Amino acid sequence: MARRKSESPLLFELPPVPTDAIERRLRRAGHKAIAGVDEVGRGPLAGPVVAAAVILDPKNIPEGLNDSKKLTAAAREALFGQIMASAHVSVVAASVLRIDTTNIRQATLWAMARAVNGLPLAADHVIVDGIDVPPGIVCRGEAFVKGDGRSVSIAAASIVAKVARDRMMVRAAAHYPDYGFERHVGYGTAFHLAALASLGACPLHRTSFAPIRTLLTKENAAGRADGVDRFDEEFLVS
C-alpha cells in the first residue's frame, strides 16, 4: 500500500534539543566523569580556535542547553555563567601562529586534547562534536556528528567555547579597532573584507587562509611576530 503524503516516517530524526541520553548510556556502562568537547573558530579569518571540555553534574544540568549557534548572545552568556558555576570546565585557545604553522585541523585537535587533559576533574570518557577524537587525551572517547545538537555535555562545551572566544575577540578590537572584531569576531563579513582590502592584515589574521594569503604583502608578513602571542597558547578556565 502506498504511503500517503501526510504519513512521513519519524524514525532517525534527531531530537529537537540536546538530551542527556548519551551520557546516561555511558553512566550505565560505568563511566562517571563524562566530558563533552567542542570547538569554536575553525572558519574565521582572524583569531584563535578555541576548544572547551565540560563535565556536567548529572544532578544539576542547566536548562536550555543547545548548540551555541542556535542561541542568542544573551542566552549564551546566561548559560555560560550557569555552566561555570556548576560544572568542571577547561578552555584552551590555539593561537593564530599555531594555526598557520600546522593547520586548522591540527590546531583544533591540539586545543581539544589540552582542554580535556586540563580538566580539574579527570575525565573517564570523552564525547566530541565532529568526526575526530583528539589524540593524546587521558581516556577513551567517541565522536558524534552534530553532537552539539544531541548531547547536553557537548552543547555546554560549545557554549563555553563560543563565549570565551567572543570575549577574546572583543578584547582584540581594543588593540586593532579598525577591523570591527567586536562585530564579526573574525569571520569574513563584508565589513571585515573591506577593512582587509583597505588596511591589510594585522597580527591576528591567519596567513594560511584565503583571502589573507592573497592580500598579505612581504612587508606586513615580516611584522606579524609582533603581538601574535597576545592570545598564545592557552586560555584556561577551571
CSV table of C-alpha atoms in Angstrom, one decimal:
chain,number,residue,atom,x,y,z
A,1,MET,CA,0.0,0.0,0.0
A,2,ALA,CA,1.3,3.4,-1.0
A,3,ARG,CA,2.2,5.8,1.9
A,4,ARG,CA,0.0,8.9,2.0
A,5,LYS,CA,1.9,12.2,1.9
A,6,SER,CA,0.8,13.0,5.4
A,7,GLU,CA,2.4,9.8,6.8
A,8,SER,CA,6.0,10.9,7.0
A,9,PRO,CA,8.2,8.4,8.9
A,10,LEU,CA,9.7,9.9,12.1
A,11,LEU,CA,12.4,7.2,12.5
A,12,PHE,CA,16.0,8.5,12.6
A,13,GLU,CA,15.0,12.1,13.3
A,14,LEU,CA,17.3,13.9,15.7
A,15,PRO,CA,15.8,15.3,18.9
A,16,PRO,CA,14.9,19.0,18.6
A,17,VAL,CA,17.2,19.8,21.5
A,18,PRO,CA,20.2,18.1,23.1
A,19,THR,CA,19.4,15.5,25.8
A,20,ASP,CA,21.5,13.5,28.3
A,21,ALA,CA,20.7,10.2,26.5
A,22,ILE,CA,24.4,9.6,25.5
A,23,GLU,CA,25.6,10.5,29.0
A,24,ARG,CA,23.0,8.1,30.6
A,25,ARG,CA,24.1,5.3,28.3
A,26,LEU,CA,27.8,5.9,29.3
A,27,ARG,CA,26.9,6.1,33.0
A,28,ARG,CA,25.1,2.7,32.8
A,29,ALA,CA,28.4,1.4,31.3
A,30,GLY,CA,30.2,2.5,34.4
A,31,HIS,CA,31.6,5.9,33.4
A,32,LYS,CA,31.3,8.7,35.9
A,33,ALA,CA,33.2,11.7,34.6
A,34,ILE,CA,32.0,12.2,31.0
A,35,ALA,CA,33.4,15.2,29.3
A,36,GLY,CA,31.7,16.9,26.3
A,37,VAL,CA,34.1,18.6,23.9
A,38,ASP,CA,33.6,21.2,21.2
A,39,GLU,CA,35.4,23.9,19.4
A,40,VAL,CA,34.6,27.3,18.0
A,41,GLY,CA,36.5,29.3,15.5
A,42,ARG,CA,37.6,27.0,12.7
A,43,GLY,CA,36.2,29.2,10.0
A,44,PRO,CA,37.2,32.8,10.8
A,45,LEU,CA,39.9,34.7,9.0
A,46,ALA,CA,41.3,36.0,12.3
A,47,GLY,CA,41.8,35.0,15.9
A,48,PRO,CA,42.4,31.7,17.7
A,49,VAL,CA,40.4,28.5,17.5
A,50,VAL,CA,39.0,27.7,21.0
A,51,ALA,CA,38.1,24.3,22.5
A,52,ALA,CA,36.3,23.6,25.7
A,53,ALA,CA,35.8,20.5,27.7
A,54,VAL,CA,32.9,20.3,30.2
A,55,ILE,CA,31.9,17.7,32.7
A,56,LEU,CA,28.3,18.4,33.8
A,57,ASP,CA,26.9,17.4,37.2
A,58,PRO,CA,24.1,15.0,36.1
A,59,LYS,CA,22.0,16.3,39.0
A,60,ASN,CA,22.4,19.9,38.1
A,61,ILE,CA,22.2,20.3,34.3
A,62,PRO,CA,21.3,23.8,33.3
A,63,GLU,CA,18.1,24.2,31.4
A,64,GLY,CA,18.2,25.4,27.8
A,65,LEU,CA,21.5,23.9,26.7
A,66,ASN,CA,21.8,23.8,22.9
A,67,ASP,CA,24.2,24.2,20.0
A,68,SER,CA,25.7,27.7,20.7
A,69,LYS,CA,24.9,28.7,17.1
A,70,LYS,CA,21.2,28.3,17.9
A,71,LEU,CA,21.2,30.6,20.9
A,72,THR,CA,21.2,34.4,21.3
A,73,ALA,CA,24.2,36.1,22.7
A,74,ALA,CA,22.3,36.9,25.9
A,75,ALA,CA,21.2,33.2,26.3
A,76,ARG,CA,24.8,32.0,25.8
A,77,GLU,CA,26.1,34.5,28.4
A,78,ALA,CA,23.5,33.4,30.9
A,79,LEU,CA,24.2,29.7,30.3
A,80,PHE,CA,27.9,30.3,30.4
A,81,GLY,CA,27.5,31.6,34.0
A,82,GLN,CA,25.5,28.6,35.0
A,83,ILE,CA,27.9,26.1,33.4
A,84,MET,CA,30.9,27.7,35.1
A,85,ALA,CA,29.2,27.7,38.5
A,86,SER,CA,28.0,24.0,38.3
A,87,ALA,CA,30.4,22.1,36.1
A,88,HIS,CA,34.1,21.2,35.7
A,89,VAL,CA,35.4,23.3,32.8
A,90,SER,CA,38.6,23.7,30.8
A,91,VAL,CA,39.2,26.0,27.9
A,92,VAL,CA,42.2,26.2,25.5
A,93,ALA,CA,42.9,28.6,22.7
A,94,ALA,CA,45.2,27.6,19.9
A,95,SER,CA,46.9,30.7,18.6
A,96,VAL,CA,47.0,32.1,15.1
A,97,LEU,CA,50.6,31.2,15.0
A,98,ARG,CA,49.8,27.5,15.7
A,99,ILE,CA,47.0,27.5,13.1
A,100,ASP,CA,49.3,28.9,10.5
A,101,THR,CA,52.3,26.7,11.2
A,102,THR,CA,50.4,23.4,11.5
A,103,ASN,CA,46.9,23.8,10.0
A,104,ILE,CA,43.4,24.5,11.4
A,105,ARG,CA,42.6,20.8,11.9
A,106,GLN,CA,45.7,20.0,13.8
A,107,ALA,CA,45.4,23.2,15.9
A,108,THR,CA,41.8,22.2,16.7
A,109,LEU,CA,42.7,18.7,17.8
A,110,TRP,CA,45.6,20.1,19.9
A,111,ALA,CA,43.3,22.5,21.7
A,112,MET,CA,40.7,19.8,22.3
A,113,ALA,CA,43.3,17.4,23.8
A,114,ARG,CA,44.7,20.2,26.0
A,115,ALA,CA,41.2,21.1,27.2
A,116,VAL,CA,40.4,17.5,28.1
A,117,ASN,CA,43.7,16.9,29.9
A,118,GLY,CA,43.4,20.3,31.7
A,119,LEU,CA,40.1,19.5,33.4
A,120,PRO,CA,40.1,19.9,37.2
A,121,LEU,CA,38.4,16.5,37.4
A,122,ALA,CA,39.9,13.8,35.3
A,123,ALA,CA,37.5,12.6,32.6
A,124,ASP,CA,37.0,8.8,32.2
A,125,HIS,CA,35.2,9.2,28.8
A,126,VAL,CA,35.1,11.9,26.2
A,127,ILE,CA,32.3,12.7,23.7
A,128,VAL,CA,33.3,15.1,21.0
A,129,ASP,CA,31.5,17.1,18.4
A,130,GLY,CA,32.6,16.1,14.9
A,131,ILE,CA,34.3,13.1,13.4
A,132,ASP,CA,37.6,13.0,15.3
A,133,VAL,CA,38.5,12.1,18.8
A,134,PRO,CA,41.7,14.1,19.5
A,135,PRO,CA,44.8,12.0,20.0
A,136,GLY,CA,46.7,12.3,23.3
A,137,ILE,CA,43.7,12.5,25.6
A,138,VAL,CA,43.8,10.8,29.1
A,139,CYS,CA,40.9,8.4,28.4
A,140,ARG,CA,38.9,6.9,25.6
A,141,GLY,CA,36.3,8.8,23.6
A,142,GLU,CA,33.9,8.8,20.7
A,143,ALA,CA,32.8,11.4,18.2
A,144,PHE,CA,29.3,12.4,17.2
A,145,VAL,CA,28.5,14.4,14.0
A,146,LYS,CA,26.4,17.4,15.1
A,147,GLY,CA,27.0,16.3,18.6
A,148,ASP,CA,26.3,19.8,20.0
A,149,GLY,CA,22.7,19.2,18.9
A,150,ARG,CA,22.5,15.8,20.5
A,151,SER,CA,24.4,15.9,23.8
A,152,VAL,CA,23.9,18.3,26.7
A,153,SER,CA,27.6,18.0,27.6
A,154,ILE,CA,28.8,18.8,24.1
A,155,ALA,CA,26.3,21.6,23.9
A,156,ALA,CA,27.7,23.1,27.1
A,157,ALA,CA,31.2,22.9,25.7
A,158,SER,CA,30.1,24.7,22.5
A,159,ILE,CA,28.6,27.5,24.6
A,160,VAL,CA,31.7,27.9,26.8
A,161,ALA,CA,34.0,27.9,23.8
A,162,LYS,CA,31.8,30.4,21.9
A,163,VAL,CA,31.5,32.8,24.8
A,164,ALA,CA,35.3,32.6,25.7
A,165,ARG,CA,36.3,33.2,22.1
A,166,ASP,CA,33.9,36.0,21.5
A,167,ARG,CA,35.2,37.7,24.6
A,168,MET,CA,38.8,37.3,23.4
A,169,MET,CA,37.9,38.9,20.0
A,170,VAL,CA,36.1,41.8,21.7
A,171,ARG,CA,39.3,42.4,23.7
A,172,ALA,CA,41.2,42.2,20.4
A,173,ALA,CA,39.1,45.0,19.0
A,174,ALA,CA,40.7,47.4,21.5
A,175,HIS,CA,44.1,46.6,20.1
A,176,TYR,CA,43.0,46.7,16.4
A,177,PRO,CA,39.9,48.9,16.4
A,178,ASP,CA,39.6,49.5,12.7
A,179,TYR,CA,38.8,45.8,11.8
A,180,GLY,CA,35.5,45.6,13.7
A,181,PHE,CA,36.4,42.4,15.6
A,182,GLU,CA,33.8,43.2,18.2
A,183,ARG,CA,31.1,42.9,15.4
A,184,HIS,CA,32.2,39.8,13.4
A,185,VAL,CA,34.7,38.1,15.8
A,186,GLY,CA,37.0,37.4,12.9
A,187,TYR,CA,34.5,35.9,10.4
A,188,GLY,CA,34.7,37.0,6.8
A,189,THR,CA,31.9,39.5,6.7
A,190,ALA,CA,31.6,42.3,4.1
A,191,PHE,CA,32.8,44.8,6.7
A,192,HIS,CA,35.8,42.6,7.6
A,193,LEU,CA,36.8,42.0,4.0
A,194,ALA,CA,36.5,45.7,3.2
A,195,ALA,CA,38.8,46.5,6.2
A,196,LEU,CA,41.3,44.0,5.0
A,197,ALA,CA,41.3,45.5,1.5
A,198,SER,CA,41.9,48.9,3.0
A,199,LEU,CA,44.2,48.2,5.9
A,200,GLY,CA,45.9,44.9,5.1
A,201,ALA,CA,46.3,42.1,7.7
A,202,CYS,CA,47.0,42.6,11.4
A,203,PRO,CA,48.8,40.1,13.6
A,204,LEU,CA,45.6,38.3,14.4
A,205,HIS,CA,44.9,37.3,10.8
A,206,ARG,CA,45.5,33.8,9.7
A,207,THR,CA,48.0,34.0,6.8
A,208,SER,CA,47.3,30.4,5.8
A,209,PHE,CA,43.7,31.3,5.0
A,210,ALA,CA,42.5,32.9,1.8
A,211,PRO,CA,42.0,35.8,1.2
A,212,ILE,CA,44.6,36.8,3.8
A,213,ARG,CA,47.2,34.9,1.9
A,214,THR,CA,46.4,36.8,-1.2
A,215,LEU,CA,46.3,40.2,0.4
A,216,LEU,CA,49.3,39.9,2.7
A,217,THR,CA,52.5,41.7,1.5
A,218,LYS,CA,56.0,40.8,2.3
A,219,GLU,CA,56.3,43.9,4.5
A,220,ASN,CA,53.4,43.2,6.8
A,221,ALA,CA,54.2,39.4,6.8
A,222,ALA,CA,57.6,40.3,8.3
A,223,GLY,CA,55.9,42.2,11.1
A,224,ARG,CA,53.4,39.6,12.2
A,225,ALA,CA,55.6,38.3,15.0
A,226,ASP,CA,54.8,41.5,16.9
A,227,GLY,CA,51.8,40.8,19.1
A,228,VAL,CA,50.9,37.5,17.6
A,229,ASP,CA,51.4,35.8,21.0
A,230,ARG,CA,48.8,38.1,22.6
A,231,PHE,CA,46.5,35.1,22.9
A,232,ASP,CA,49.1,32.3,22.8
A,233,GLU,CA,48.7,29.5,23.6
A,234,GLU,CA,46.3,28.6,26.3
A,235,PHE,CA,43.4,30.4,27.9
A,236,LEU,CA,42.4,28.1,30.6
A,237,VAL,CA,39.2,28.2,32.7
A,238,SER,CA,38.7,25.8,35.6
